[in-house]
Amino acid sequence: MHEKYQPQVVEEKWQANWAANQTFRVETDPTREKFYALEMLPYPSGKIHIGHVRNYSIGDAYAWYKRLRGFNVLHPMGWDAFGMPAENAAIKNNARPDDWTLSNIAAMRAQLQRMGFSYDWSREVASCTPEYYRWNQWIFIQLFKKGLLYRKKAVVNWCPDCNTSLANEQAEGGFCWRHATTPVEQRELEQWFVKMTNYCEELLAGINGELRDGWVGHVLKRQQDWIGRSDGAFVDFEVAGSPEVKIRVFTTRVDTIFGANAIIIAPEHPILKTLLSDAPNKKEVEAFAEKLAAMTPRERTESKEKEGVPTGLFAVNPFNGEELPIWTANFVLANYGTGALMSVPAHDERDYEFSRKYKLPIRRVIFGDIEDDGNSTLKFNELPYLDYGMLGPHCGDYTGMTSEKARQALAEFAKDKGFGESNVVYRIRDWGISRQRAWGTPIPMIHCPACGTISPEKEENLPVELPKDLDFSIGAPLANHAGFHAGVVCPACGADARRDTDTMDTFVDSNWYYFRYTDPKNTDLPFDPEVVKYWMPVDFYIGGDEHAVMHLIYTRAWSMMMRDIGLNHFGEPVKRLMTQGMVILDGRKMSKSEGHFVDPDEMIARYGADATRLSILFAAPVDREVDWKRVKDENGFNEYPAAEGALRFLARVWRLAHKWRERCLTVGDSQPVEFSEVQAAARRGTHRGLKRTTEAFEDGLRLNVAVAACMETTNALYEFDGTISGEGSATDAFVMREGLTALTLMLAPLTPHIAEELWAELGHAESVSKATWMAFDEKLAADAQLEIPVQVNGKLRGKLLVAPDIAEEDLKTAAFADEKVKPFTDGKDVVKVIVVPKRLVNIVVK
RNA sequence: GCCGGGGUGGCGGAAUGGUAGACGCAGCGGACUUAAAAUCCGCUGCUCCGCAAGGGGCGUGCGGGUUCGAGUCCCGCCCUCGGCACCA
């Protein structure tokens, strides 16, 4: 141990030691309780950024802590290695995407190792390897056979920058998830879809049950909104004059149906074509539909202005026979509900706005109070009335019924008469996973031009490998690669056939990568269900919350689907989910192109990995944003005051340990029987620190508080050190050794390199990762004397120094006797005295 | 518009309904040093009275309420940061 703390030397020494000894390698061990700590795997862009550093520092701290608590901890890392940037680099630089990706992985792995994260690298996976994507294909085929995956022609989101289709989740808000300023377009394509909608209820049940306590609330909320369950009813409206044509609408407020004034259908609705053949306003409607079709979804919603065109046709309200005009309008979505709705202006804001604009009649049918009679129809300023209430006049047999009752009764009536039924509609739609890109998992399906079938590749032929020599200078490299299709025969008829030339969405890869970590070398199955039984589900998962309705919802459904094909035995794959806050720099988002970003390499070089980790953990609670501050030193180099402070603290710990290391080694096993007041105070600092750290880890992972506790303990030990002249006694050495041992264990999850060094200096031959967390002693952590505040009428007036076990009566007496308290109580009526043992005394006077 | 998170010193942030501001950053002072750096120790919410020792008042976005006691609980607002936004 050098006298001076040199982070680079210490860190490189222990990183080499860990690698040589495979310190963090774990095996399935049914005799031990497991803990699975997981961080979201990165895309190998080439460099890790400070957000990764924060994410992994948090995960690593927790993995370390659980290890010290005796768990068999699985803590793996891998690479989400398919995706566009590699393909773009291939197009631009004529490089091979696998070379580009693999060299990025090597560079980033080195960076992570230089940060000293405690991963079991023997379990590393990269999704772009055939060993991995082979199982994407295998699972794809099982899902296809099970009917959970199907092919359909559909209008899908298209990103012109990605040059591929996107899932709805990847086009939220009308923009591509990768290109935040590129509005998505709509295209009609044949696509493979995953039946997310089969799992709506199970996904919701998890949100409202199993996951309630373990998952961070806003992610559950967003998933719930995204699934978007609506309870309502379908009602069929016949077209006047052609009763064989029916328009089905969905409504959550069938109780308002007597106030309907129109049927409005989406311009893309297929029924429009049927209707138009003899619609009086055919031309106008077609022109309107064409105009809208030319717009991106974004453009359509950006202008809030509601626009519509009447078809000139009418539909019949099945409940009262009224003829309602059939319109088409821009605000009716083709892909929600039935693509058609009944307009009830008195009880819906949108319909109200639309009806006012086009001067359609408005009739109120729901009233807060039935006394509020039909005259209210004219009180437009009270409309729209959105609450439930009582059905008023014009509601036939239902007049006087509550909305709740009427919803049921009307739906039942419709069902009896065959023109509708109650129904549940979801906003979430099936997940389109075909991508028109070449750097992804080939879809293992064979299209036969001879017999017209599409059938899965034989399992023994998997993986369907991505050719190494794809030509990215032309469009559609897979379609145009002869070798990719050579020798492919139709499994159904044996004729020459062609492969599907799309690849899978990369979110398929990340659906189950953490299952693969449990059994990464398996060549017979994606993973052995028995191994998964031991390790899964994930106990702790942390990553960015941008994946709330992408990765985090896909992966839940995927786990359920894998269960349904017999791979695993549970539905929910993750018990506890946290999201870390963003890291911003000097008050604004980082931007590589503007040079406004933090380079982790630079920080490691200047402060070391330990100080870098410590500073970012200390900066804020894990779920809150960190505003990283940067200043320039006199030479123009970047300085990070937070890391500066962390380094200063670690050096302080180092110096104390260095000063005492020899004396600590002389301490025997037997504990001294008596301790002086200063020694007891030092032990109080030690045990209090342990207590605070333990609670910080156990209660919500409050790592910034854990760091503070380490600093407090260090300060207490320094204070103790200051009282010792010369060598000190054997008891002093015991107390210091106890303190340094505790401090080392407390630091191990936060700054593992220095902890390893301190641990070795304390005389241990094995890695601190094999050590056991120290239990704190509540008695030793307690104060020798308590400072009890005395309040008069709730205001602090004095403080008493008393023994912790003082009797309540004595405490009361002492409070009244206190010189500072007296002036406020003398000559006043004491109404009551509140004594909270060990906490305070409050005297209430009049 | 709807739904969340958050408003505490110069700054990041601590506080099971019980001494608000732990810990750190920045700042100030002292010790050590020929000097500086480093280090160690101390002070540091605002304000008023006092030469001082001391002491008083105010203080967790704003206004109410519950309570002996509120940063914390309840009601009503304001500001701010995110998310979703014609979902029938």
PDB file of C-alpha atoms in Angstrom, chain A residues 411-603:
ATOM      1  CA  ALA A 411     -76.347  -3.294 -24.259  1.00  0.00           C
ATOM      2  CA  GLU A 412     -78.442  -6.261 -23.183  1.00  0.00           C
ATOM      3  CA  PHE A 413     -81.334  -5.119 -25.309  1.00  0.00           C
ATOM      4  CA  ALA A 414     -79.050  -4.726 -28.313  1.00  0.00           C
ATOM      5  CA  LYS A 415     -77.704  -8.202 -27.764  1.00  0.00           C
ATOM      6  CA  ASP A 416     -81.199  -9.700 -27.510  1.00  0.00           C
ATOM      7  CA  LYS A 417     -82.206  -8.020 -30.725  1.00  0.00           C
ATOM      8  CA  GLY A 418     -78.955  -8.877 -32.442  1.00  0.00           C
ATOM      9  CA  PHE A 419     -77.707  -5.389 -33.220  1.00  0.00           C
ATOM     10  CA  GLY A 420     -74.931  -5.102 -30.668  1.00  0.00           C
ATOM     11  CA  GLU A 421     -73.388  -6.181 -27.396  1.00  0.00           C
ATOM     12  CA  SER A 422     -71.226  -4.896 -24.599  1.00  0.00           C
ATOM     13  CA  ASN A 423     -67.563  -5.080 -25.423  1.00  0.00           C
ATOM     14  CA  VAL A 424     -64.071  -4.176 -24.349  1.00  0.00           C
ATOM     15  CA  VAL A 425     -61.732  -2.348 -26.685  1.00  0.00           C
ATOM     16  CA  TYR A 426     -57.986  -1.827 -26.278  1.00  0.00           C
ATOM     17  CA  ARG A 427     -55.798   0.852 -27.631  1.00  0.00           C
ATOM     18  CA  ILE A 428     -52.741  -1.379 -27.883  1.00  0.00           C
ATOM     19  CA  ARG A 429     -52.397  -3.265 -31.108  1.00  0.00           C
ATOM     20  CA  ASP A 430     -50.454  -6.276 -32.223  1.00  0.00           C
ATOM     21  CA  TRP A 431     -46.756  -5.730 -32.584  1.00  0.00           C
ATOM     22  CA  GLY A 432     -45.508  -5.574 -36.147  1.00  0.00           C
ATOM     23  CA  ILE A 433     -41.991  -6.984 -36.085  1.00  0.00           C
ATOM     24  CA  SER A 434     -40.945  -7.127 -39.758  1.00  0.00           C
ATOM     25  CA  ARG A 435     -38.210  -4.707 -40.638  1.00  0.00           C
ATOM     26  CA  GLN A 436     -37.045  -3.966 -44.151  1.00  0.00           C
ATOM     27  CA  ARG A 437     -33.416  -3.952 -43.074  1.00  0.00           C
ATOM     28  CA  ALA A 438     -30.563  -6.393 -43.535  1.00  0.00           C
ATOM     29  CA  TRP A 439     -28.701  -6.144 -40.235  1.00  0.00           C
ATOM     30  CA  GLY A 440     -31.061  -8.105 -38.054  1.00  0.00           C
ATOM     31  CA  THR A 441     -32.337 -11.595 -37.400  1.00  0.00           C
ATOM     32  CA  PRO A 442     -33.547 -13.110 -40.684  1.00  0.00           C
ATOM     33  CA  ILE A 443     -37.155 -14.156 -40.429  1.00  0.00           C
ATOM     34  CA  PRO A 444     -37.026 -17.952 -40.795  1.00  0.00           C
ATOM     35  CA  MET A 445     -39.954 -18.298 -43.154  1.00  0.00           C
ATOM     36  CA  ILE A 446     -40.072 -19.641 -46.670  1.00  0.00           C
ATOM     37  CA  HIS A 447     -42.349 -18.244 -49.353  1.00  0.00           C
ATOM     38  CA  CYS A 448     -43.234 -20.745 -52.035  1.00  0.00           C
ATOM     39  CA  PRO A 449     -44.142 -19.339 -55.438  1.00  0.00           C
ATOM     40  CA  ALA A 450     -45.283 -22.792 -56.548  1.00  0.00           C
ATOM     41  CA  CYS A 451     -47.849 -23.709 -53.905  1.00  0.00           C
ATOM     42  CA  GLY A 452     -48.319 -20.234 -52.488  1.00  0.00           C
ATOM     43  CA  THR A 453     -47.658 -21.223 -48.902  1.00  0.00           C
ATOM     44  CA  ILE A 454     -45.530 -19.521 -46.340  1.00  0.00           C
ATOM     45  CA  SER A 455     -44.008 -22.015 -43.987  1.00  0.00           C
ATOM     46  CA  PRO A 456     -41.311 -22.071 -41.356  1.00  0.00           C
ATOM     47  CA  GLU A 457     -37.807 -23.254 -42.106  1.00  0.00           C
ATOM     48  CA  LYS A 458     -37.087 -26.698 -40.669  1.00  0.00           C
ATOM     49  CA  GLU A 459     -35.666 -26.439 -37.201  1.00  0.00           C
ATOM     50  CA  GLU A 460     -32.622 -28.511 -38.085  1.00  0.00           C
ATOM     51  CA  ASN A 461     -31.746 -25.874 -40.688  1.00  0.00           C
ATOM     52  CA  LEU A 462     -31.505 -23.110 -38.116  1.00  0.00           C
ATOM     53  CA  PRO A 463     -29.959 -20.705 -37.861  1.00  0.00           C
ATOM     54  CA  VAL A 464     -30.883 -19.061 -41.119  1.00  0.00           C
ATOM     55  CA  GLU A 465     -27.629 -17.138 -41.248  1.00  0.00           C
ATOM     56  CA  LEU A 466     -27.124 -13.651 -42.415  1.00  0.00           C
ATOM     57  CA  PRO A 467     -24.741 -13.786 -45.385  1.00  0.00           C
ATOM     58  CA  LYS A 468     -21.373 -12.250 -44.582  1.00  0.00           C
ATOM     59  CA  ASP A 469     -21.046 -10.677 -47.996  1.00  0.00           C
ATOM     60  CA  LEU A 470     -24.201  -8.628 -48.259  1.00  0.00           C
ATOM     61  CA  ASP A 471     -24.002  -5.777 -50.690  1.00  0.00           C
ATOM     62  CA  PHE A 472     -25.195  -2.703 -48.889  1.00  0.00           C
ATOM     63  CA  SER A 473     -24.637  -0.428 -51.849  1.00  0.00           C
ATOM     64  CA  ILE A 474     -27.861  -1.705 -53.380  1.00  0.00           C
ATOM     65  CA  GLY A 475     -31.318  -1.617 -51.863  1.00  0.00           C
ATOM     66  CA  ALA A 476     -32.736  -4.719 -50.195  1.00  0.00           C
ATOM     67  CA  PRO A 477     -29.453  -6.617 -49.737  1.00  0.00           C
ATOM     68  CA  LEU A 478     -31.175  -9.777 -48.527  1.00  0.00           C
ATOM     69  CA  ALA A 479     -33.626  -9.927 -51.410  1.00  0.00           C
ATOM     70  CA  ASN A 480     -30.808  -9.387 -53.872  1.00  0.00           C
ATOM     71  CA  HIS A 481     -28.357 -11.869 -52.399  1.00  0.00           C
ATOM     72  CA  ALA A 482     -28.543 -15.013 -54.491  1.00  0.00           C
ATOM     73  CA  GLY A 483     -26.781 -17.197 -51.969  1.00  0.00           C
ATOM     74  CA  PHE A 484     -29.314 -16.371 -49.291  1.00  0.00           C
ATOM     75  CA  HIS A 485     -32.000 -18.088 -51.345  1.00  0.00           C
ATOM     76  CA  ALA A 486     -29.879 -20.764 -52.964  1.00  0.00           C
ATOM     77  CA  GLY A 487     -31.084 -24.285 -52.361  1.00  0.00           C
ATOM     78  CA  VAL A 488     -34.123 -23.151 -50.435  1.00  0.00           C
ATOM     79  CA  VAL A 489     -37.019 -25.465 -50.997  1.00  0.00           C
ATOM     80  CA  CYS A 490     -40.597 -25.235 -49.900  1.00  0.00           C
ATOM     81  CA  PRO A 491     -41.130 -27.491 -46.887  1.00  0.00           C
ATOM     82  CA  ALA A 492     -44.698 -27.998 -48.083  1.00  0.00           C
ATOM     83  CA  CYS A 493     -44.264 -28.954 -51.745  1.00  0.00           C
ATOM     84  CA  GLY A 494     -40.530 -29.208 -52.251  1.00  0.00           C
ATOM     85  CA  ALA A 495     -40.381 -26.657 -55.043  1.00  0.00           C
ATOM     86  CA  ASP A 496     -37.649 -24.045 -55.236  1.00  0.00           C
ATOM     87  CA  ALA A 497     -38.603 -21.224 -52.914  1.00  0.00           C
ATOM     88  CA  ARG A 498     -37.433 -17.949 -51.449  1.00  0.00           C
ATOM     89  CA  ARG A 499     -36.803 -16.799 -47.929  1.00  0.00           C
ATOM     90  CA  ASP A 500     -38.578 -13.958 -46.223  1.00  0.00           C
ATOM     91  CA  THR A 501     -36.265 -11.012 -46.839  1.00  0.00           C
ATOM     92  CA  ASP A 502     -37.249  -8.925 -43.850  1.00  0.00           C
ATOM     93  CA  THR A 503     -35.499  -9.099 -40.514  1.00  0.00           C
ATOM     94  CA  MET A 504     -36.931  -8.972 -37.024  1.00  0.00           C
ATOM     95  CA  ASP A 505     -37.301  -5.789 -35.019  1.00  0.00           C
ATOM     96  CA  THR A 506     -34.292  -5.569 -32.697  1.00  0.00           C
ATOM     97  CA  PHE A 507     -36.704  -5.354 -29.793  1.00  0.00           C
ATOM     98  CA  VAL A 508     -37.257  -9.073 -30.345  1.00  0.00           C
ATOM     99  CA  ASP A 509     -33.613  -9.589 -29.404  1.00  0.00           C
ATOM    100  CA  SER A 510     -33.959  -7.667 -26.165  1.00  0.00           C
ATOM    101  CA  ASN A 511     -37.168  -9.470 -25.209  1.00  0.00           C
ATOM    102  CA  TRP A 512     -35.413 -12.442 -23.727  1.00  0.00           C
ATOM    103  CA  TYR A 513     -31.671 -11.741 -23.581  1.00  0.00           C
ATOM    104  CA  TYR A 514     -31.711 -11.945 -19.809  1.00  0.00           C
ATOM    105  CA  PHE A 515     -33.160 -15.448 -20.003  1.00  0.00           C
ATOM    106  CA  ARG A 516     -30.210 -16.356 -22.189  1.00  0.00           C
ATOM    107  CA  TYR A 517     -27.725 -15.031 -19.630  1.00  0.00           C
ATOM    108  CA  THR A 518     -28.839 -17.793 -17.274  1.00  0.00           C
ATOM    109  CA  ASP A 519     -27.766 -20.442 -19.770  1.00  0.00           C
ATOM    110  CA  PRO A 520     -25.749 -18.638 -22.433  1.00  0.00           C
ATOM    111  CA  LYS A 521     -23.991 -21.601 -24.046  1.00  0.00           C
ATOM    112  CA  ASN A 522     -27.009 -23.850 -24.527  1.00  0.00           C
ATOM    113  CA  THR A 523     -27.002 -25.362 -28.030  1.00  0.00           C
ATOM    114  CA  ASP A 524     -30.245 -27.351 -27.708  1.00  0.00           C
ATOM    115  CA  LEU A 525     -32.641 -24.665 -26.558  1.00  0.00           C
ATOM    116  CA  PRO A 526     -32.717 -20.899 -25.997  1.00  0.00           C
ATOM    117  CA  PHE A 527     -32.248 -21.842 -22.366  1.00  0.00           C
ATOM    118  CA  ASP A 528     -32.837 -24.792 -20.116  1.00  0.00           C
ATOM    119  CA  PRO A 529     -36.182 -24.372 -18.311  1.00  0.00           C
ATOM    120  CA  GLU A 530     -34.611 -25.943 -15.217  1.00  0.00           C
ATOM    121  CA  VAL A 531     -31.802 -23.387 -15.110  1.00  0.00           C
ATOM    122  CA  VAL A 532     -34.297 -20.613 -15.622  1.00  0.00           C
ATOM    123  CA  LYS A 533     -36.329 -21.987 -12.750  1.00  0.00           C
ATOM    124  CA  TYR A 534     -33.398 -21.269 -10.453  1.00  0.00           C
ATOM    125  CA  TRP A 535     -32.380 -17.820 -11.709  1.00  0.00           C
ATOM    126  CA  MET A 536     -35.569 -16.222 -12.929  1.00  0.00           C
ATOM    127  CA  PRO A 537     -37.394 -13.979 -12.465  1.00  0.00           C
ATOM    128  CA  VAL A 538     -35.053 -11.022 -12.437  1.00  0.00           C
ATOM    129  CA  ASP A 539     -34.986  -9.603  -8.918  1.00  0.00           C
ATOM    130  CA  PHE A 540     -33.821  -6.136  -9.818  1.00  0.00           C
ATOM    131  CA  TYR A 541     -33.802  -4.405 -13.180  1.00  0.00           C
ATOM    132  CA  ILE A 542     -32.682  -0.880 -13.872  1.00  0.00           C
ATOM    133  CA  GLY A 543     -32.502   1.221 -17.010  1.00  0.00           C
ATOM    134  CA  GLY A 544     -33.872   4.273 -18.734  1.00  0.00           C
ATOM    135  CA  ASP A 545     -37.584   4.989 -18.608  1.00  0.00           C
ATOM    136  CA  GLU A 546     -37.728   5.686 -22.349  1.00  0.00           C
ATOM    137  CA  HIS A 547     -38.388   1.970 -22.701  1.00  0.00           C
ATOM    138  CA  ALA A 548     -41.573   2.049 -20.623  1.00  0.00           C
ATOM    139  CA  VAL A 549     -43.900   1.142 -23.506  1.00  0.00           C
ATOM    140  CA  MET A 550     -41.376  -0.431 -25.806  1.00  0.00           C
ATOM    141  CA  HIS A 551     -38.914  -2.932 -24.346  1.00  0.00           C
ATOM    142  CA  LEU A 552     -40.601  -3.129 -20.966  1.00  0.00           C
ATOM    143  CA  ILE A 553     -43.991  -4.014 -22.355  1.00  0.00           C
ATOM    144  CA  TYR A 554     -42.764  -6.301 -25.142  1.00  0.00           C
ATOM    145  CA  THR A 555     -40.594  -8.261 -22.785  1.00  0.00           C
ATOM    146  CA  ARG A 556     -43.425  -8.894 -20.330  1.00  0.00           C
ATOM    147  CA  ALA A 557     -45.671 -10.203 -23.101  1.00  0.00           C
ATOM    148  CA  TRP A 558     -42.814 -12.242 -24.577  1.00  0.00           C
ATOM    149  CA  SER A 559     -42.204 -13.949 -21.256  1.00  0.00           C
ATOM    150  CA  MET A 560     -45.887 -14.875 -21.152  1.00  0.00           C
ATOM    151  CA  MET A 561     -45.686 -16.221 -24.697  1.00  0.00           C
ATOM    152  CA  MET A 562     -42.574 -18.233 -23.917  1.00  0.00           C
ATOM    153  CA  ARG A 563     -44.471 -19.678 -21.002  1.00  0.00           C
ATOM    154  CA  ASP A 564     -47.306 -20.608 -23.341  1.00  0.00           C
ATOM    155  CA  ILE A 565     -44.910 -22.524 -25.556  1.00  0.00           C
ATOM    156  CA  GLY A 566     -43.516 -24.310 -22.513  1.00  0.00           C
ATOM    157  CA  LEU A 567     -40.165 -22.601 -22.050  1.00  0.00           C
ATOM    158  CA  ASN A 568     -40.659 -21.053 -18.659  1.00  0.00           C
ATOM    159  CA  HIS A 569     -43.016 -21.442 -15.781  1.00  0.00           C
ATOM    160  CA  PHE A 570     -44.102 -17.897 -15.003  1.00  0.00           C
ATOM    161  CA  GLY A 571     -45.546 -14.823 -16.650  1.00  0.00           C
ATOM    162  CA  GLU A 572     -43.929 -11.738 -15.175  1.00  0.00           C
ATOM    163  CA  PRO A 573     -40.177 -11.830 -15.794  1.00  0.00           C
ATOM    164  CA  VAL A 574     -39.082  -8.927 -13.572  1.00  0.00           C
ATOM    165  CA  LYS A 575     -39.947  -8.477  -9.911  1.00  0.00           C
ATOM    166  CA  ARG A 576     -38.583  -5.037  -9.308  1.00  0.00           C
ATOM    167  CA  LEU A 577     -37.976  -2.315 -11.859  1.00  0.00           C
ATOM    168  CA  MET A 578     -36.310   1.032 -11.280  1.00  0.00           C
ATOM    169  CA  THR A 579     -35.443   3.744 -13.746  1.00  0.00           C
ATOM    170  CA  GLN A 580     -32.488   6.006 -13.234  1.00  0.00           C
ATOM    171  CA  GLY A 581     -32.771   9.734 -13.829  1.00  0.00           C
ATOM    172  CA  MET A 582     -31.110  11.385 -16.784  1.00  0.00           C
ATOM    173  CA  VAL A 583     -27.691  12.942 -16.605  1.00  0.00           C
ATOM    174  CA  ILE A 584     -27.565  16.421 -18.034  1.00  0.00           C
ATOM    175  CA  LEU A 585     -24.608  18.786 -18.216  1.00  0.00           C
ATOM    176  CA  ASP A 586     -24.627  22.373 -16.963  1.00  0.00           C
ATOM    177  CA  GLY A 587     -28.385  22.568 -17.102  1.00  0.00           C
ATOM    178  CA  ARG A 588     -29.028  21.164 -20.554  1.00  0.00           C
ATOM    179  CA  LYS A 589     -29.180  17.884 -22.403  1.00  0.00           C
ATOM    180  CA  MET A 590     -25.914  16.522 -23.655  1.00  0.00           C
ATOM    181  CA  SER A 591     -25.193  16.621 -27.333  1.00  0.00           C
ATOM    182  CA  LYS A 592     -22.248  14.913 -28.885  1.00  0.00           C
ATOM    183  CA  SER A 593     -22.351  16.996 -32.029  1.00  0.00           C
ATOM    184  CA  GLU A 594     -22.048  20.207 -30.010  1.00  0.00           C
ATOM    185  CA  GLY A 595     -19.252  18.824 -27.866  1.00  0.00           C
ATOM    186  CA  HIS A 596     -21.533  19.285 -24.906  1.00  0.00           C
ATOM    187  CA  PHE A 597     -21.094  15.944 -23.195  1.00  0.00           C
ATOM    188  CA  VAL A 598     -19.170  14.179 -20.470  1.00  0.00           C
ATOM    189  CA  ASP A 599     -16.571  11.696 -21.618  1.00  0.00           C
ATOM    190  CA  PRO A 600     -16.268   8.860 -19.074  1.00  0.00           C
ATOM    191  CA  ASP A 601     -12.738   8.045 -20.257  1.00  0.00           C
ATOM    192  CA  GLU A 602     -11.647  11.542 -19.431  1.00  0.00           C
ATOM    193  CA  MET A 603     -13.153  11.249 -15.954  1.00  0.00           C
TER     194      MET A 603
END
